């Protein structure tokens, strides 16, 4: 029983990371038809910025307490700024040239880890973990690392905030409409490019937060961390349904849990394979992803 | 659909307020003036030089056989497809402006496929179209009381006629200078066609309308002047009544084999 509880919480923690990366990826693709292969780079930027701040380089920031919270905020802010810069400088000029756009995002996705490697080396750097998150919590007989709960809570909070944003604000309305028919949104007099930048900023913030929290989960940061998480995030986006945040949440939980349980009860490494099998089965049963089961692919 | 109420903005002239001259040119300065409009899509020339004037009041029809370039013309006027030439709205050149900037200069657009957002509710579809600080919901709900009753219903679950109400309602929410309606009666039941025609007639009392339409009975009822396209070019400009009375011209330009007076009874006034 305790093993099942531990695997479940660990799987949910991993799923939380996938969701943070996939939610932005899904909105970006749904609204802009942009396959953002640079999204993992935004995660890495967030992870390294958080680590850099917590390492004592940012006044007020540190590895513990409020200082760590400030480090996470700083990492998220840097990731957000990087996402906005990426959209304005690289994605926007290439909206009419999708092939070049994909190549450009792939290029950034390769260049950023290389840059991080050049500055801080290829080896993983130990990530500071606040004392309060270093302990375990007893739950149904299992000793669950406290950071798992932080990851799940953060992802749940992001899900709630994103749903409120999409469902209750005019910007959210524009994004939901744009996911359905971008041209018609412009034909209503709305400058959809502003929504693009906003969605990129939101996606960048969530990915950078995933970078900071991923540091907690894995205990270290490394240049390739974002890229490896990105692959599973793409699986989550396809499973959840393009443009659907709720679909991404459900798919993230499924992928995280299947991966953990398969890795534990079969052989290490089979978890990744089982995710691919899960994706194949889901696409056979429901080609448009989980969100297609809801209100006609309602992107919320 | 219920009989339309009178639009709240002061009428600036009905369809007959600005009768076109015999030559078909509007008597007053046209609100929309399109010259030598050309569109190339995927290497194929779709429009070869369209000229079009929309009168500053009433309904101007854009006619032509299937594939003549009517929808492409209105999409090009709005900047939804790359275009060259001249598109002057109220004297201002808009051909270099992006779509949202053209629309913000006071253009309401109800596209051929209605363009409603299926996953959004009726209220959200209308809210998305709000541009004016005081959107005229009294007018829209007066014309279409059903939209108020179905405010929380996803637009994708509406009937074709109800979706058309949403599409037209969005164009009337703001004080536009021009409304473009692309085949608003297409695919609708005869009774609904009549009601849509009534609504457009009322709407045209407040704002000039560019109407793309295949139903000649509706065109005859609403449009003072018309432009006919053929093979991506302007083939004819003139008074609608003159064109429809000339059986030979109507057959040649529009492909209709009988007198338009024999058109369906439902769409007559």
Coordinates of C-alpha atoms in Angstrom, one line a residue:
Chain A
X1 CA 0.0 0.0 0.0
X2 CA 2.8 2.4 1.0
X3 CA 4.6 1.7 -2.3
X4 CA 1.4 2.5 -4.3
X5 CA 1.0 5.8 -2.4
X6 CA 4.6 6.8 -2.9
X7 CA 4.4 5.9 -6.6
X8 CA 1.2 7.7 -7.0
X9 CA 2.5 10.9 -5.4
X10 CA 5.7 10.7 -7.3
X11 CA 3.8 10.1 -10.6
X12 CA 1.5 13.1 -9.8
X13 CA 4.6 15.2 -9.1
X14 CA 6.1 14.3 -12.5
X15 CA 2.7 14.8 -14.0
X16 CA 2.6 18.3 -12.5
X17 CA 5.9 19.1 -14.2
X18 CA 4.5 17.8 -17.5
X19 CA 1.4 19.9 -17.1
X20 CA 3.4 23.1 -16.5
X21 CA 5.3 22.6 -19.7
X22 CA 2.4 21.2 -21.7
X23 CA -0.2 23.8 -20.8
X24 CA 1.7 26.6 -22.4
X25 CA 2.8 24.4 -25.3
X26 CA -0.8 23.4 -25.9
X27 CA -2.2 27.0 -25.9
X28 CA 0.6 28.2 -28.1
X29 CA -0.1 25.5 -30.7
X30 CA -3.8 25.8 -30.4
X31 CA -3.8 29.6 -30.9
X32 CA -0.9 30.2 -33.1
X33 CA -0.3 26.9 -34.9
X34 CA 3.3 27.2 -33.7
X35 CA 5.1 24.0 -32.7
X36 CA 7.4 25.6 -30.2
X37 CA 10.5 23.3 -29.9
X38 CA 12.1 26.1 -27.9
X39 CA 9.7 25.5 -25.0
X40 CA 12.2 23.2 -23.3
X41 CA 14.8 26.0 -23.5
X42 CA 12.4 28.3 -21.6
X43 CA 12.2 25.6 -18.9
X44 CA 16.0 25.4 -18.7
X45 CA 16.2 29.2 -18.6
X46 CA 13.8 29.2 -15.6
X47 CA 15.7 26.4 -13.9
X48 CA 19.1 28.0 -14.2
X49 CA 17.8 31.5 -13.3
X50 CA 16.3 30.1 -10.1
X51 CA 19.4 28.1 -9.3
X52 CA 21.6 31.2 -10.0
X53 CA 19.5 33.4 -7.7
X54 CA 19.3 30.8 -5.0
X55 CA 23.0 30.4 -5.2
X56 CA 23.4 33.9 -3.7
X57 CA 23.8 36.0 -6.8
X58 CA 20.5 37.9 -6.4
X59 CA 20.2 40.2 -3.4
X60 CA 17.5 38.9 -1.0
X61 CA 17.4 35.5 -2.7
X62 CA 18.7 32.3 -1.2
X63 CA 18.3 28.6 -0.8
X64 CA 15.7 28.7 2.0
X65 CA 12.5 30.3 3.1
X66 CA 11.4 33.6 1.6
X67 CA 14.8 33.8 -0.2
X68 CA 14.0 30.6 -2.1
X69 CA 10.5 31.9 -2.9
X70 CA 12.1 35.0 -4.4
X71 CA 14.5 32.8 -6.4
X72 CA 11.6 30.9 -7.9
X73 CA 9.8 34.2 -8.7
X74 CA 13.0 35.5 -10.3
X75 CA 13.4 32.3 -12.4
X76 CA 9.8 32.5 -13.5
X77 CA 10.2 36.2 -14.4
X78 CA 13.3 35.5 -16.4
X79 CA 11.6 32.7 -18.3
X80 CA 8.6 34.9 -19.0
X81 CA 10.8 37.7 -20.4
X82 CA 12.7 35.1 -22.5
X83 CA 9.4 33.9 -23.9
X84 CA 8.2 37.4 -24.8
X85 CA 11.6 38.1 -26.4
X86 CA 11.4 34.9 -28.4
X87 CA 7.9 35.6 -29.7
X88 CA 8.7 39.2 -30.6
X89 CA 12.1 38.7 -32.2
X90 CA 11.9 35.3 -33.8
X91 CA 8.4 33.9 -34.0
X92 CA 6.5 37.0 -35.0
X93 CA 8.6 37.8 -38.1
X94 CA 8.0 34.2 -39.3
X95 CA 4.3 33.8 -38.9
X96 CA 3.8 33.5 -42.7
X97 CA 6.6 31.0 -43.0
X98 CA 5.8 28.0 -40.8
X99 CA 8.6 25.8 -41.9
X100 CA 11.3 28.5 -41.1
X101 CA 9.4 29.1 -37.8
X102 CA 9.8 25.4 -36.8
X103 CA 13.5 25.5 -37.8
X104 CA 14.0 28.6 -35.7
X105 CA 12.4 27.2 -32.6
X106 CA 14.4 24.0 -33.0
X107 CA 17.5 26.2 -33.3
X108 CA 16.8 28.0 -30.1
X109 CA 15.9 24.7 -28.4
X110 CA 19.5 23.5 -29.3
X111 CA 21.3 26.8 -28.8
X112 CA 20.1 27.6 -25.3
X113 CA 21.2 24.3 -23.7
X114 CA 24.5 24.7 -25.5
X115 CA 24.9 28.2 -24.2
X116 CA 24.1 27.0 -20.6
X117 CA 26.6 24.3 -21.1
X118 CA 29.2 26.8 -22.2
X119 CA 28.7 29.0 -19.2
X120 CA 28.0 26.6 -16.4
X121 CA 29.4 23.3 -17.8
X122 CA 27.7 20.1 -19.0
X123 CA 27.5 18.5 -15.5
X124 CA 24.3 18.7 -13.4
X125 CA 24.5 21.3 -10.7
X126 CA 23.0 20.5 -7.3
X127 CA 19.8 22.4 -6.8
X128 CA 19.3 24.0 -3.4
X129 CA 16.3 22.5 -1.5
X130 CA 14.8 24.5 1.4
X131 CA 14.9 22.6 4.7
X132 CA 11.1 22.5 4.9
X133 CA 11.0 20.6 1.6
X134 CA 13.8 18.2 2.4
X135 CA 11.7 16.1 4.8
X136 CA 9.2 13.5 4.1
X137 CA 5.5 13.5 5.0
X138 CA 3.8 10.3 6.3
X139 CA 0.8 9.5 4.2
X140 CA -1.1 6.2 4.5
X141 CA 2.1 4.5 5.7
X142 CA 4.3 5.9 3.0
X143 CA 7.1 8.5 3.5
X144 CA 6.5 10.9 0.6
X145 CA 9.0 13.7 -0.1
X146 CA 7.5 17.0 0.8
X147 CA 8.4 18.6 -2.6
X148 CA 5.9 16.3 -4.4
X149 CA 3.1 18.1 -2.6
X150 CA 4.5 21.5 -3.6
X151 CA 4.7 20.4 -7.3
X152 CA 1.1 19.1 -7.3
X153 CA -0.2 22.2 -5.5
X154 CA 1.7 24.5 -7.9
X155 CA 0.3 22.7 -10.9
X156 CA -3.2 22.7 -9.5
X157 CA -2.9 26.4 -8.8
X158 CA -1.7 27.1 -12.4
X159 CA -4.6 25.0 -13.7
X160 CA -7.1 27.0 -11.7
X161 CA -5.5 30.4 -12.7
X162 CA -5.4 29.4 -16.3
X163 CA -9.1 28.3 -16.3
X164 CA -10.1 31.5 -14.6
X165 CA -8.0 33.5 -17.1
X166 CA -9.5 31.7 -20.1
X167 CA -13.1 31.6 -18.7
X168 CA -13.4 35.0 -17.0
X169 CA -11.3 37.5 -18.8
X170 CA -11.6 39.2 -22.1
X171 CA -8.0 38.2 -23.0
X172 CA -8.9 34.6 -22.2
X173 CA -12.0 34.9 -24.4
X174 CA -9.8 36.1 -27.3
X175 CA -7.4 33.2 -26.7
X176 CA -10.3 30.6 -26.7
X177 CA -11.8 32.2 -29.8
X178 CA -8.4 32.3 -31.5
X179 CA -7.8 28.6 -30.9
X180 CA -11.0 28.0 -32.8
X181 CA -10.7 30.5 -35.7
X182 CA -7.9 33.0 -35.6
X183 CA -8.9 34.8 -38.8
X184 CA -12.4 35.5 -37.5
X185 CA -11.0 37.0 -34.4
X186 CA -9.0 39.5 -36.5
X187 CA -12.2 40.1 -38.5
X188 CA -13.9 41.3 -35.3
X189 CA -11.3 44.0 -35.0
X190 CA -9.0 42.3 -32.5
X191 CA -5.2 42.5 -32.9
X192 CA -4.6 38.8 -32.4
X193 CA -0.8 39.3 -32.3
X194 CA -1.2 40.8 -28.8
X195 CA -2.9 37.6 -27.7
X196 CA 0.0 35.6 -29.3
X197 CA 2.6 37.5 -27.1
X198 CA 0.4 37.1 -24.0
X199 CA 0.0 33.4 -24.6
X200 CA 3.8 33.1 -25.2
X201 CA 4.4 34.9 -21.9
X202 CA 2.0 32.7 -20.0
X203 CA 3.5 29.6 -21.5
X204 CA 7.0 30.8 -20.8
X205 CA 6.1 31.6 -17.2
X206 CA 4.6 28.1 -16.6
X207 CA 7.6 26.4 -18.3
X208 CA 10.1 28.5 -16.2
X209 CA 8.1 27.6 -13.1
X210 CA 8.4 23.9 -14.2
X211 CA 12.2 24.5 -14.4
X212 CA 12.4 25.9 -10.9
X213 CA 10.2 23.1 -9.5
X214 CA 11.9 20.5 -11.6
X215 CA 15.1 21.5 -9.8
X216 CA 13.4 20.5 -6.6
X217 CA 12.1 17.2 -8.0
X218 CA 15.3 16.1 -9.6
X219 CA 17.6 17.7 -7.0
X220 CA 19.7 19.3 -9.7
X221 CA 19.7 21.4 -12.9
X222 CA 21.3 20.4 -16.1
X223 CA 21.4 21.9 -19.6
X224 CA 19.4 19.1 -21.2
X225 CA 16.6 18.9 -18.6
X226 CA 14.2 21.0 -20.5
X227 CA 14.6 19.1 -23.8
X228 CA 13.9 15.7 -22.1
X229 CA 10.8 17.0 -20.4
X230 CA 9.7 18.6 -23.6
X231 CA 9.3 15.3 -25.4
X232 CA 6.8 14.0 -22.8
X233 CA 5.1 17.4 -22.8
X234 CA 4.5 17.0 -26.5
X235 CA 3.0 13.6 -25.8
X236 CA 0.7 15.2 -23.2
X237 CA -0.4 18.0 -25.6
X238 CA -1.3 15.4 -28.3
X239 CA -3.1 13.2 -25.8
X240 CA -4.9 16.1 -24.1
X241 CA -6.1 17.7 -27.4
X242 CA -4.4 20.7 -29.0
X243 CA -5.3 24.0 -27.2
X244 CA -7.0 22.3 -24.3
X245 CA -5.6 23.2 -20.8
X246 CA -8.0 20.8 -19.0
X247 CA -7.1 18.0 -21.5
X248 CA -3.4 18.7 -20.9
X249 CA -4.0 18.3 -17.1
X250 CA -5.7 15.0 -17.4
X251 CA -3.1 13.7 -19.9
X252 CA -0.3 14.9 -17.6
X253 CA -1.6 12.9 -14.7
X254 CA -2.1 9.8 -16.9
X255 CA 1.4 10.0 -18.3
X256 CA 3.1 10.7 -15.0
X257 CA 1.3 7.8 -13.3
X258 CA 1.8 5.3 -16.1
X259 CA 5.5 6.2 -16.3
X260 CA 6.1 5.7 -12.6
X261 CA 4.1 2.5 -12.2
X262 CA 5.5 0.9 -15.3
X263 CA 9.0 1.7 -14.3
X264 CA 8.6 0.2 -10.9
X265 CA 6.5 -2.9 -11.6
X266 CA 8.2 -3.9 -14.9
X267 CA 11.7 -2.9 -15.9
X268 CA 13.3 0.5 -15.6
X269 CA 12.9 2.3 -18.9
X270 CA 9.7 0.5 -19.8
X271 CA 7.9 3.5 -18.3
X272 CA 8.8 5.6 -21.3
X273 CA 7.8 2.9 -23.7
X274 CA 4.4 2.5 -21.9
X275 CA 3.7 6.2 -22.4
X276 CA 4.2 5.8 -26.1
X277 CA 1.8 2.8 -26.1
X278 CA -0.7 4.8 -24.1
X279 CA -0.5 7.6 -26.7
X280 CA -1.0 5.2 -29.5
X281 CA -4.0 3.5 -27.9
X282 CA -5.6 6.9 -27.0
X283 CA -5.1 8.2 -30.6
X284 CA -6.7 5.0 -32.0
X285 CA -9.7 5.4 -29.7
X286 CA -10.0 9.2 -29.7
X287 CA -7.9 10.7 -32.5
X288 CA -8.5 14.3 -31.4
X289 CA -7.3 13.7 -27.9
X290 CA -9.0 13.7 -24.5
X291 CA -10.6 17.2 -25.0
X292 CA -12.6 15.9 -27.9
X293 CA -14.8 14.0 -25.4
X294 CA -15.8 17.3 -23.8
X295 CA -17.7 20.2 -25.2
X296 CA -16.6 19.9 -28.8
X297 CA -12.9 20.5 -28.0
X298 CA -13.7 23.5 -25.9
X299 CA -10.2 24.9 -25.1
X300 CA -10.5 25.6 -21.4
Chain B
X1 CA -36.6 34.5 -35.5
X2 CA -39.1 37.2 -34.6
X3 CA -40.0 40.2 -36.7
X4 CA -37.2 42.8 -36.3
X5 CA -37.5 45.9 -34.2
X6 CA -36.5 49.2 -35.5
X7 CA -32.7 49.9 -35.1
X8 CA -32.1 52.5 -32.4
X9 CA -29.5 54.6 -34.3
X10 CA -31.2 57.4 -36.3
X11 CA -31.8 56.1 -39.8
X12 CA -29.6 57.7 -42.3
X13 CA -31.6 56.6 -45.3
X14 CA -33.2 53.4 -46.5
X15 CA -32.4 51.4 -49.6
X16 CA -34.2 53.9 -51.7
X17 CA -32.7 56.9 -50.0
X18 CA -29.8 57.0 -52.4
X19 CA -31.0 55.7 -55.6
X20 CA -28.2 54.9 -58.0
X21 CA -28.0 56.9 -61.1
X22 CA -28.9 55.2 -64.4
X23 CA -25.3 54.5 -65.0
X24 CA -25.2 52.7 -61.7
X25 CA -22.7 55.1 -60.0
X26 CA -23.9 56.2 -56.6
X27 CA -25.0 59.8 -56.6
X28 CA -23.0 60.7 -53.6
X29 CA -19.3 59.9 -52.9
X30 CA -19.1 56.1 -52.3
X31 CA -18.4 55.0 -48.8
X32 CA -16.2 52.2 -50.0
X33 CA -14.3 52.5 -53.3
X34 CA -12.4 49.6 -54.6
X35 CA -10.2 49.9 -57.7
X36 CA -8.1 47.4 -59.5
X37 CA -8.3 44.9 -56.7
X38 CA -6.0 41.9 -57.4
X39 CA -5.5 38.7 -55.4
X40 CA -3.1 35.9 -56.0
X41 CA -3.6 32.7 -53.8
X42 CA -1.1 29.9 -54.1
X43 CA 0.3 31.3 -57.4
X44 CA -3.2 31.4 -58.9
X45 CA -4.7 34.7 -59.9
X46 CA -8.2 34.8 -58.3
X47 CA -9.0 38.5 -58.8
X48 CA -7.8 40.2 -61.9
X49 CA -8.8 43.8 -61.1
X50 CA -12.1 44.3 -59.4
X51 CA -13.8 47.7 -59.2
X52 CA -16.5 48.2 -56.7
X53 CA -18.4 51.1 -55.1
X54 CA -20.6 50.9 -52.1
X55 CA -23.1 53.6 -51.7
X56 CA -23.1 55.7 -48.5
X57 CA -26.6 54.4 -47.6
X58 CA -28.7 51.4 -48.3
X59 CA -27.7 48.0 -49.7
X60 CA -25.2 47.5 -52.5
X61 CA -25.2 44.0 -53.9
X62 CA -22.1 42.1 -55.1
X63 CA -23.3 39.4 -57.5
X64 CA -21.9 36.8 -59.8
X65 CA -21.9 33.1 -60.5
X66 CA -20.3 30.6 -58.2
X67 CA -16.5 31.0 -58.3
X68 CA -16.7 34.6 -59.8
X69 CA -14.7 35.9 -56.8
X70 CA -17.3 37.5 -54.6
X71 CA -16.2 36.1 -51.3
X72 CA -12.5 36.6 -52.2
X73 CA -13.4 40.3 -53.0
X74 CA -14.9 40.9 -49.5
X75 CA -12.1 39.0 -47.8
X76 CA -9.6 41.1 -49.8
X77 CA -11.4 44.3 -48.8
X78 CA -11.0 43.3 -45.2
X79 CA -7.3 42.2 -45.7
X80 CA -8.0 38.6 -44.9
X81 CA -6.1 37.6 -48.1
X82 CA -3.1 39.4 -49.5
X83 CA -4.2 42.0 -52.1
X84 CA -3.0 44.8 -54.2
X85 CA -4.9 47.7 -55.7
X86 CA -6.9 50.4 -53.9
X87 CA -9.5 50.0 -51.1
X88 CA -10.7 53.4 -49.9
X89 CA -13.0 53.5 -46.9
X90 CA -14.5 56.9 -46.4
X91 CA -11.7 58.4 -48.5
X92 CA -8.9 56.7 -46.5
X93 CA -6.7 54.1 -48.3
X94 CA -6.8 50.9 -46.3
X95 CA -5.2 48.4 -48.6
X96 CA -2.0 48.3 -46.6
X97 CA -3.8 47.9 -43.2
X98 CA -4.1 44.6 -41.4
X99 CA -7.6 43.2 -41.0
X100 CA -8.1 44.3 -37.4
X101 CA -7.2 47.9 -38.3
X102 CA -9.6 47.9 -41.3
X103 CA -12.4 46.5 -39.1
X104 CA -11.7 49.1 -36.4
X105 CA -12.3 51.8 -38.9
X106 CA -16.0 50.8 -38.7
X107 CA -16.6 47.6 -40.7
X108 CA -18.9 44.8 -39.5
X109 CA -18.4 41.5 -41.2
X110 CA -20.8 38.5 -41.3
X111 CA -18.8 35.8 -43.3
X112 CA -20.2 33.2 -45.6
X113 CA -19.7 30.4 -43.1
X114 CA -21.1 32.7 -40.4
X115 CA -17.8 32.5 -38.4
X116 CA -19.4 31.9 -35.1
X117 CA -17.2 30.4 -32.4
X118 CA -18.8 27.0 -31.8
X119 CA -17.3 26.4 -28.3
X120 CA -18.2 29.9 -27.1
X121 CA -21.6 30.8 -25.8
X122 CA -23.9 33.2 -27.7
X123 CA -23.1 35.9 -25.1
X124 CA -19.4 35.3 -25.5
X125 CA -19.6 35.5 -29.3
X126 CA -21.3 38.9 -29.0
X127 CA -18.9 40.1 -26.2
X128 CA -15.9 39.3 -28.4
X129 CA -17.3 41.6 -31.1
X130 CA -17.6 44.6 -28.7
X131 CA -15.5 47.6 -29.8
X132 CA -17.6 50.6 -28.9
X133 CA -17.6 51.6 -25.2
X134 CA -21.4 51.3 -25.3
X135 CA -22.2 48.3 -27.5
X136 CA -25.8 48.5 -28.8
X137 CA -27.3 45.4 -27.2
X138 CA -30.7 47.0 -27.2
X139 CA -30.6 47.0 -31.1
X140 CA -29.2 43.4 -31.3
X141 CA -31.6 42.0 -28.8
X142 CA -34.5 44.0 -30.3
X143 CA -33.8 42.4 -33.7
X144 CA -33.0 39.0 -32.3
X145 CA -34.7 38.4 -28.9
X146 CA -33.7 34.7 -29.2
X147 CA -30.0 35.7 -28.7
X148 CA -30.9 37.0 -25.2
X149 CA -32.8 33.8 -24.4
X150 CA -30.0 31.6 -25.6
X151 CA -27.1 33.7 -24.2
X152 CA -25.5 30.8 -22.3
X153 CA -25.9 28.2 -25.1
X154 CA -22.8 27.2 -27.0
X155 CA -23.1 28.7 -30.4
X156 CA -22.1 25.4 -32.0
X157 CA -25.4 23.9 -30.9
X158 CA -27.5 26.6 -32.6
X159 CA -29.4 26.1 -35.8
X160 CA -28.1 27.7 -39.0
X161 CA -30.6 30.5 -38.8
X162 CA -29.7 31.2 -35.1
X163 CA -26.0 31.2 -36.0
X164 CA -26.8 33.7 -38.7
X165 CA -28.5 35.9 -36.0
X166 CA -25.2 35.8 -34.0
X167 CA -23.2 36.7 -37.1
X168 CA -25.4 39.6 -38.1
X169 CA -25.9 40.6 -34.4
X170 CA -22.1 41.0 -34.1
X171 CA -22.0 43.4 -37.0
X172 CA -24.7 45.6 -35.4
X173 CA -23.3 45.8 -31.9
X174 CA -20.9 48.6 -32.8
X175 CA -21.7 51.8 -34.7
X176 CA -20.1 50.6 -37.9
X177 CA -19.8 52.7 -41.1
X178 CA -20.2 49.6 -43.3
X179 CA -21.6 46.1 -42.8
X180 CA -20.5 43.3 -45.1
X181 CA -22.8 40.3 -45.3
X182 CA -21.5 37.4 -47.3
X183 CA -24.4 35.1 -48.4
X184 CA -26.4 35.6 -45.2
X185 CA -29.3 33.5 -46.5
X186 CA -27.3 30.6 -47.8
X187 CA -28.6 27.2 -46.6
X188 CA -31.5 28.7 -44.6
X189 CA -35.1 27.6 -44.7
X190 CA -37.3 29.9 -46.8
X191 CA -39.1 31.4 -43.8
X192 CA -35.7 32.2 -42.2
X193 CA -34.5 33.7 -45.5
X194 CA -37.4 36.2 -45.3
X195 CA -36.6 37.1 -41.7
X196 CA -32.9 37.6 -42.5
X197 CA -33.9 39.8 -45.4
X198 CA -36.2 41.9 -43.1
X199 CA -33.4 42.3 -40.6
X200 CA -30.9 43.4 -43.2
X201 CA -33.5 45.9 -44.6
X202 CA -33.9 47.4 -41.1
X203 CA -30.2 47.3 -40.5
X204 CA -29.6 49.2 -43.8
X205 CA -31.7 52.1 -42.5
X206 CA -28.8 52.7 -40.0
X207 CA -25.7 51.6 -41.8
X208 CA -24.7 50.9 -45.4
X209 CA -24.6 47.2 -46.3
X210 CA -22.5 45.4 -48.9
X211 CA -24.4 42.2 -49.6
X212 CA -23.1 39.2 -51.4
X213 CA -26.1 37.2 -52.3
X214 CA -27.3 34.4 -54.7
X215 CA -30.9 34.7 -53.8
X216 CA -32.1 37.2 -56.4
X217 CA -35.4 37.8 -54.8
X218 CA -33.6 39.0 -51.7
X219 CA -31.3 41.1 -53.9
X220 CA -34.2 42.6 -55.8
X221 CA -35.9 43.5 -52.5
X222 CA -32.9 45.1 -50.7
X223 CA -30.3 46.3 -53.1
X224 CA -30.4 49.6 -54.9
X225 CA -27.1 49.3 -56.8
X226 CA -25.1 46.2 -57.7
X227 CA -21.7 45.1 -59.0
X228 CA -21.5 41.8 -60.9
X229 CA -18.2 39.9 -61.0
X230 CA -17.2 37.3 -63.6
X231 CA -14.0 35.4 -63.6
X232 CA -12.4 37.6 -61.0
X233 CA -13.3 40.9 -62.8
X234 CA -16.0 43.5 -62.6
X235 CA -18.4 42.6 -65.4
X236 CA -21.2 45.0 -64.7
X237 CA -22.1 47.9 -62.4
X238 CA -25.5 49.5 -62.3
X239 CA -28.9 49.6 -60.7
X240 CA -30.1 46.3 -59.5
X241 CA -33.6 46.7 -60.9
X242 CA -32.3 47.4 -64.3
X243 CA -30.1 44.3 -64.3
X244 CA -32.8 42.0 -63.1
X245 CA -35.4 43.4 -65.6
X246 CA -33.0 42.7 -68.4
X247 CA -33.5 38.9 -68.8
X248 CA -30.6 38.6 -71.3
X249 CA -28.1 40.4 -69.1
X250 CA -29.3 38.5 -66.0
X251 CA -28.9 35.2 -67.9
X252 CA -25.4 36.2 -69.2
X253 CA -24.0 37.7 -66.0
X254 CA -25.8 35.6 -63.3
X255 CA -26.7 32.4 -65.1
X256 CA -30.4 32.7 -64.3
X257 CA -32.6 31.3 -66.9
X258 CA -35.9 32.9 -66.0
X259 CA -37.2 36.2 -65.0
X260 CA -36.3 37.1 -61.4
X261 CA -39.9 37.9 -60.7
X262 CA -40.5 34.2 -60.7
X263 CA -38.1 33.8 -57.7
X264 CA -39.3 32.2 -54.5
X265 CA -42.3 33.9 -52.9
X266 CA -40.9 33.6 -49.4
X267 CA -38.2 36.3 -49.9
X268 CA -40.5 38.9 -51.3
X269 CA -41.5 41.8 -49.2

